[in-house]
Amino acid sequence: MASVVKFRICPLCEAGCGLKIHVEDKKVTKVRGDENYPPSKGYMCPKGAALKELHHDPDLVRTPLIKENNSFRKATWDEAFSLIEEKFLYLRNTYGNDCMGAYLGNPNTHTMAGGLFLSPLLKSLKSKNLFTASTVDQMPKLSACGFMFGHPMRVPVPDVNNTDLFVIFGANPFVSNGSLMSAPDMKTRIKKLKQRGGKLIVVDPMKTKTAKEADLHIPINPGSDVWLLFAIVHIFFRDNMISLNQESDLIKNFEKLEKEALNFTPEKASKVCGVDVSQIEELAELIYKTQKCAVYGRMGTCTVKYGTATSWLIDVVNILAGNFDKKGGVLFPKPAHIPDGSLPKKGFKINRFKSRVSSKGEVMGELPASVMAEEMETEGEGKIRGFITVAGNPVIAVPESERLDRAMADLDFMVSVDYYINESTRHADVILPPASPLCHSHYDFFFHGLAIRNFASFSEPVFEKNENEKDKWEILAKLILILRGKGKDADPLDFEYEMLSSIASQVIKGLGGEEKSGVTKDSLISMLNGRKGPERVLDFLLRIGPYGDNFGFKPDGINLNKIIENNNYIDLGDLSPWAKKALLTPDSKIDIYPDELEKSIKDLKESFVEKRDNDFLLIGRRYLRTNNSWMHNIEALSKNNPCTMYMNPEDARNLDFNDMDTAIVSTSKSKIKIPVEINKDIKKGVVSIPHGFGHDLEGMQMNVASKNAGVNVNRIIPLEIDPISATAVLNGVSVKIEKI
Ligand SMILES: Nc1nc2c(c(=O)[nH]1)N[C@H]1C(S)=C(S)[C@@H](COP(=O)(O)OP(=O)(O)OC[C@H]3O[C@@H](n4cnc5c(=O)[nH]c(N)nc54)[C@H](O)[C@@H]3O)O[C@H]1N2
Ligand SMILES: Nc1nc2c(c(=O)[nH]1)N[C@H]1C(S)=C(S)[C@@H](COP(=O)(O)OP(=O)(O)OC[C@H]3O[C@@H](n4cnc5c(=O)[nH]c(N)nc54)[C@H](O)[C@@H]3O)O[C@H]1N2
Ligand code: SF4
Ligand SMILES: [Mo]
C-alpha cells in the first residue's frame, strides 16, 4: 500500500510544530518535522514523534466505559449518555446546582473543541464549583495582565526574533518548548539572537539546559524573584533610569509605584534572593541600557507564594525600561480569530464569588483547584457530588493529592472525558473517550494569542474517525445539551447552530439589524466553509476577525479555505505595537500599580526574612520526554526520565547522601521516599523533584507508565496559594530531608 504524508499541527504543547504524518494502510508509520511549515521549519521534539505510538497505544480507551462492580465494561454511547442524564439530573434536582462540579485539564487548550465548547459546558453546569489547571499554572500571569491591561487575554509576549537581550525568569524553554510564548525551536532562536550580538540571561535556582546556553545565569533562591524584580524597579527610580515607550499619561499610579519601590532596596533583595547587590545593579543597568530587551517569566514566577506580584513586576520592568509594546521588547499578539472590539472593555475583577468551605475567591469565573478536595468532602448544601473531568488528571496535578484522591473516590457520580484510565479517571463512573488526536482538525485558539509572530494555521484530520468514535466537540455538545435538559438524544449540531447563530446575531446587530442590512443569520451561516462543528465556527470568526475577508467585502482578507489552500499557513507579520488600542481597562490606561496588589505587597514587606542556611526549598522540573502526567505510557518516552530528587553535592555531603540513596522528604502534610540524584547544577539548599509521576495507584490501566511509576510530588506539597490569583505554590516549598 502506498504511503501518504499528511500535515498535522502538533497538539501536544504550545510550540505547535508542523508535523508530517506518514500513513500507510490506516497506520502511522513515522512522524517527522515539516520543514515547509514556517513557524517550526522541520523542528520537532520526541513527543511529536510519539504521536505515532499514542495513536496506536493499546491502553487507549476507544469506546465509552461504564463502571460496574468496581470495574469498567464497554458500553454504547447511548447507554453512557443515558446513565449520565439520569444521574446528573437526579443529583441536581435533589441537591441543587452547586452539587455539580468540573475540572478541566491542560490538553483542552490544545484542541479546537476545548477552545469553543468548554465555556458553554461550564455555564450549563450552573455551579460555582468550576476548576481548571490554570490555578496550578499560569493564573498569576493572567491576573496580573488583567489588572494592568484590562483583560487576562492581554499577555505581552517577548519578541524573541528581534530582541537583543532576553531575560528569562523561572522558565526552561529548551525543555518545555515555551509557555505563554508560543515559539518552536527556542535553541535555534537563541543561536540567532547570539549571532546578532544579543544576550541571554537566565534567572533560575537550577542551571537548566536553557541556563547552560545563557551568557549569564543567576542562581536565585526559590520564591524570591519578587524581591529581585522590585529591587530592579527601585534602581530604575533611584538612578533615574526610566525611559517610557508610552506617553506618560497612558500610565496611571506611577507615583504610587515609585513610592512603594523605595521599600525594596537591592541590599534587602540580595539577602532574600542570595544574589549579590552588584549583580542586581548590573542586571538593572543592562536591562535599561539595551534598546531591545524582553523580560519574561513562567512557572518559576507563577506558582510561587507571590506569583501575581512577581508576574506583575516583570511587565513593570518592561514598561519602565521602555520595552513594552516595542519591537524587540514585549508586545501583544493579534490573533486572527478575535474580532476587534469583541472583548469587553470593563477591566478585570476577581472575588466575585467565594468558595463555600474556606471562602477562597473566584478568578476568571473559577475557584482554585486547591479547594476541590474540601468542597467534595464537606457535608452541607453545595457539597460536590457530581463531577466531570475533561482532559485532566487532578489527582496528580494538584497539591495534597492523597486527600483529593480520597475525595474523588467518594463522589456520587463522576464522568471523565479522557482516553486513559489513569490516577483520576479510575474514579469515574463513565469514561467518554474522544477519537485519537489524529482524527481531529486543529487550530490553536489559545496559542495564536500567545505566539511570537502573528499567523493563522490549520490542519485537517489525518484519519477519518471510525463510525463508532466521536469527536471531542460532539461529546462536549452532548453533555451541554443533557445538562440544559434537552435530553440525551438532542443533536450536537443543534448546539453548533446555536453558536453560529449567536455570532451571526452580533454581526447583524453591528450592521444595524436584519432589515437595514438585508443580511440574515442563515444567509451568513450558509456561506461558511469547513466541516460541521468547530471548523465552521472557526471560519466565521476568521472572516469577521481583524484580517478577515468579511464574507467577501474584503477580498484580500483571510478565511479557513484560504489557509488550507495556502499550505495550511498564512503569515500575518511580526508582532507590532498596538497597545493603545488593545488596552481593555475602562479608562484605557495601563494601571502600573493596581490596587488589588497592595495587600499582597504589604504582606511581602512584612514577611522579609533572610533565607536560613539549613532550610531546603523544593522546586519542580520537567523532562523533554514528558508532558505533565499523561505521556508516560509511551514506551519511547518512558526512558531517561528518572523520578529522582536533585541535590547539590555540598548538601549531599553534609547530609551524608551517596548518589541514588533514598531520602525521606516531608512537609506538614505527608512524606515520600525518593532516590537522591547528586547534581552540581542545582543551587545549594534547593532540591528538585519532577511532577507528573506516581503511576502505581490501584485501578489504573497504563501498563507502560506503571512500570516506571515514580512518586507524586504533590503528595507532600501543602495547599498554599498565592493570595491574589489563588494559584497553588508549587515552587519554593519548605521541606525536611532525612536519610532512610
Ligand atoms: N517536555 C515538557 N514540556 C512541557 C511540559 C512538560 O511537562 N514537559 N509541560 C507544559 C506545561 S503544562 C507548562 S505550564 C510549561 C511550563 O514551562 P516552563 O515554565 O518553561 O517549564 P518548567 O520546567 O516548569 O520551568 C520552570 C523553571 O523555573 C525554575 N524555578 C523554580 N522555582 C523558581 C523560582 O522561585 N524562581 C526562579 N527564577 N526560577 C524557579 C525551575 O528550576 C525551572 O527551570 O511547559 C509545557 N511544556
Ligand atoms: N508539583 C507540581 N504540580 C504541577 C505542576 C508542576 O510544575 N509541579 N505543573 C502544573 C501544570 S503547569 C499543569 S498544566 C498541570 C497539568 O495537569 P492536568 O492538565 O490536570 O493533567 P495532565 O497530566 O496534563 O493530564 C491530562 C489528561 O488529559 C488527557 N488527554 C490528553 N489529551 C486529551 C484530549 O485531547 N482530550 C481529552 N479529553 N483528554 C485528553 C490525558 O489522558 C490525561 O488524563 O499540572 C500542574 N501540576
Ligand atoms: S515541541 Fe514537541 S510536543 Fe511541542 S509542539 Fe513541537 S513536537 Fe509537539
Ligand atoms: Mo501548564
PDB file of C-alpha atoms in Angstrom, residues 332-434:
ATOM      1  CA  PHE A 332       0.509  41.843  22.432  1.00  0.00           C
ATOM      2  CA  PRO A 333      -0.115  39.352  19.634  1.00  0.00           C
ATOM      3  CA  LYS A 334      -3.143  39.942  17.429  1.00  0.00           C
ATOM      4  CA  PRO A 335      -4.726  36.578  16.591  1.00  0.00           C
ATOM      5  CA  ALA A 336      -6.886  36.170  13.510  1.00  0.00           C
ATOM      6  CA  HIS A 337      -9.934  34.724  15.275  1.00  0.00           C
ATOM      7  CA  ILE A 338     -10.637  37.504  17.770  1.00  0.00           C
ATOM      8  CA  PRO A 339     -12.663  40.242  16.057  1.00  0.00           C
ATOM      9  CA  ASP A 340     -11.753  43.798  17.033  1.00  0.00           C
ATOM     10  CA  GLY A 341     -13.984  45.071  19.772  1.00  0.00           C
ATOM     11  CA  SER A 342     -15.207  41.619  20.788  1.00  0.00           C
ATOM     12  CA  LEU A 343     -13.516  41.552  24.206  1.00  0.00           C
ATOM     13  CA  PRO A 344     -15.261  43.617  26.875  1.00  0.00           C
ATOM     14  CA  LYS A 345     -13.647  46.887  27.902  1.00  0.00           C
ATOM     15  CA  LYS A 346     -14.651  46.776  31.507  1.00  0.00           C
ATOM     16  CA  GLY A 347     -11.478  45.859  33.337  1.00  0.00           C
ATOM     17  CA  PHE A 348     -10.721  42.780  35.384  1.00  0.00           C
ATOM     18  CA  LYS A 349     -12.412  41.786  38.613  1.00  0.00           C
ATOM     19  CA  ILE A 350     -11.767  38.876  40.948  1.00  0.00           C
ATOM     20  CA  ASN A 351     -13.507  37.582  44.086  1.00  0.00           C
ATOM     21  CA  ARG A 352     -16.954  37.984  42.525  1.00  0.00           C
ATOM     22  CA  PHE A 353     -17.978  34.903  44.463  1.00  0.00           C
ATOM     23  CA  LYS A 354     -16.306  32.738  47.094  1.00  0.00           C
ATOM     24  CA  SER A 355     -15.883  29.067  47.721  1.00  0.00           C
ATOM     25  CA  ARG A 356     -18.267  27.521  50.228  1.00  0.00           C
ATOM     26  CA  VAL A 357     -15.898  25.924  52.739  1.00  0.00           C
ATOM     27  CA  SER A 358     -12.908  28.242  53.116  1.00  0.00           C
ATOM     28  CA  SER A 359     -14.160  31.362  51.313  1.00  0.00           C
ATOM     29  CA  LYS A 360     -11.483  31.458  48.628  1.00  0.00           C
ATOM     30  CA  GLY A 361     -12.218  34.000  45.924  1.00  0.00           C
ATOM     31  CA  GLU A 362     -13.060  33.319  42.303  1.00  0.00           C
ATOM     32  CA  VAL A 363     -10.665  34.256  39.481  1.00  0.00           C
ATOM     33  CA  MET A 364     -11.865  34.249  35.868  1.00  0.00           C
ATOM     34  CA  GLY A 365     -15.065  32.535  36.938  1.00  0.00           C
ATOM     35  CA  GLU A 366     -13.358  29.583  38.571  1.00  0.00           C
ATOM     36  CA  LEU A 367     -12.353  28.558  42.066  1.00  0.00           C
ATOM     37  CA  PRO A 368      -8.834  27.435  42.975  1.00  0.00           C
ATOM     38  CA  ALA A 369      -8.104  23.772  42.253  1.00  0.00           C
ATOM     39  CA  SER A 370      -6.694  23.683  45.782  1.00  0.00           C
ATOM     40  CA  VAL A 371     -10.187  23.794  47.312  1.00  0.00           C
ATOM     41  CA  MET A 372     -11.595  20.963  45.217  1.00  0.00           C
ATOM     42  CA  ALA A 373     -10.998  18.301  47.869  1.00  0.00           C
ATOM     43  CA  GLU A 374     -12.639  20.237  50.712  1.00  0.00           C
ATOM     44  CA  GLU A 375     -15.636  21.060  48.527  1.00  0.00           C
ATOM     45  CA  MET A 376     -16.064  17.341  47.823  1.00  0.00           C
ATOM     46  CA  GLU A 377     -15.561  16.283  51.444  1.00  0.00           C
ATOM     47  CA  THR A 378     -17.510  18.806  53.459  1.00  0.00           C
ATOM     48  CA  GLU A 379     -21.158  17.936  54.096  1.00  0.00           C
ATOM     49  CA  GLY A 380     -23.897  20.500  53.569  1.00  0.00           C
ATOM     50  CA  GLU A 381     -25.642  22.312  50.773  1.00  0.00           C
ATOM     51  CA  GLY A 382     -23.264  22.834  47.877  1.00  0.00           C
ATOM     52  CA  LYS A 383     -21.132  19.748  48.553  1.00  0.00           C
ATOM     53  CA  ILE A 384     -19.805  18.490  45.220  1.00  0.00           C
ATOM     54  CA  ARG A 385     -21.417  15.142  44.384  1.00  0.00           C
ATOM     55  CA  GLY A 386     -21.483  15.014  40.594  1.00  0.00           C
ATOM     56  CA  PHE A 387     -18.231  15.764  38.798  1.00  0.00           C
ATOM     57  CA  ILE A 388     -16.839  15.997  35.279  1.00  0.00           C
ATOM     58  CA  THR A 389     -13.175  15.950  34.340  1.00  0.00           C
ATOM     59  CA  VAL A 390     -12.200  16.859  30.813  1.00  0.00           C
ATOM     60  CA  ALA A 391      -8.606  16.134  29.775  1.00  0.00           C
ATOM     61  CA  GLY A 392      -7.318  16.488  33.299  1.00  0.00           C
ATOM     62  CA  ASN A 393      -5.536  14.430  35.912  1.00  0.00           C
ATOM     63  CA  PRO A 394      -6.077  16.400  39.138  1.00  0.00           C
ATOM     64  CA  VAL A 395      -5.024  13.512  41.390  1.00  0.00           C
ATOM     65  CA  ILE A 396      -1.517  14.041  40.044  1.00  0.00           C
ATOM     66  CA  ALA A 397      -1.610  17.761  39.236  1.00  0.00           C
ATOM     67  CA  VAL A 398      -2.984  19.309  42.419  1.00  0.00           C
ATOM     68  CA  PRO A 399      -1.312  19.613  45.856  1.00  0.00           C
ATOM     69  CA  GLU A 400      -2.329  17.401  48.781  1.00  0.00           C
ATOM     70  CA  SER A 401      -3.098  14.810  46.205  1.00  0.00           C
ATOM     71  CA  GLU A 402      -3.811  11.914  48.543  1.00  0.00           C
ATOM     72  CA  ARG A 403      -6.661  13.852  50.058  1.00  0.00           C
ATOM     73  CA  LEU A 404      -8.071  14.729  46.638  1.00  0.00           C
ATOM     74  CA  ASP A 405      -7.731  11.096  45.610  1.00  0.00           C
ATOM     75  CA  ARG A 406      -9.875  10.036  48.573  1.00  0.00           C
ATOM     76  CA  ALA A 407     -12.404  12.788  47.967  1.00  0.00           C
ATOM     77  CA  MET A 408     -12.812  11.833  44.315  1.00  0.00           C
ATOM     78  CA  ALA A 409     -13.310   8.198  45.269  1.00  0.00           C
ATOM     79  CA  ASP A 410     -16.288   9.268  47.384  1.00  0.00           C
ATOM     80  CA  LEU A 411     -18.120  11.274  44.716  1.00  0.00           C
ATOM     81  CA  ASP A 412     -21.664  10.110  43.952  1.00  0.00           C
ATOM     82  CA  PHE A 413     -21.131  10.169  40.196  1.00  0.00           C
ATOM     83  CA  MET A 414     -18.201  11.148  38.033  1.00  0.00           C
ATOM     84  CA  VAL A 415     -17.764  11.409  34.277  1.00  0.00           C
ATOM     85  CA  SER A 416     -14.376  11.740  32.575  1.00  0.00           C
ATOM     86  CA  VAL A 417     -13.853  12.830  29.014  1.00  0.00           C
ATOM     87  CA  ASP A 418     -10.455  11.260  28.505  1.00  0.00           C
ATOM     88  CA  TYR A 419      -8.715   8.440  26.729  1.00  0.00           C
ATOM     89  CA  TYR A 420      -6.727   6.889  29.527  1.00  0.00           C
ATOM     90  CA  ILE A 421      -7.744   5.131  32.736  1.00  0.00           C
ATOM     91  CA  ASN A 422      -5.307   6.997  34.923  1.00  0.00           C
ATOM     92  CA  GLU A 423      -4.968   8.162  38.538  1.00  0.00           C
ATOM     93  CA  SER A 424      -8.039  10.404  38.233  1.00  0.00           C
ATOM     94  CA  THR A 425     -10.265   8.805  35.618  1.00  0.00           C
ATOM     95  CA  ARG A 426     -10.166   5.496  37.508  1.00  0.00           C
ATOM     96  CA  HIS A 427     -12.643   7.186  39.859  1.00  0.00           C
ATOM     97  CA  ALA A 428     -15.097   7.862  37.029  1.00  0.00           C
ATOM     98  CA  ASP A 429     -18.381   6.025  36.686  1.00  0.00           C
ATOM     99  CA  VAL A 430     -18.390   6.747  32.974  1.00  0.00           C
ATOM    100  CA  ILE A 431     -15.429   7.435  30.687  1.00  0.00           C
ATOM    101  CA  LEU A 432     -16.167   9.095  27.359  1.00  0.00           C
ATOM    102  CA  PRO A 433     -13.141   8.832  25.048  1.00  0.00           C
ATOM    103  CA  PRO A 434     -12.762  11.266  22.166  1.00  0.00           C
TER     104      PRO A 434
END
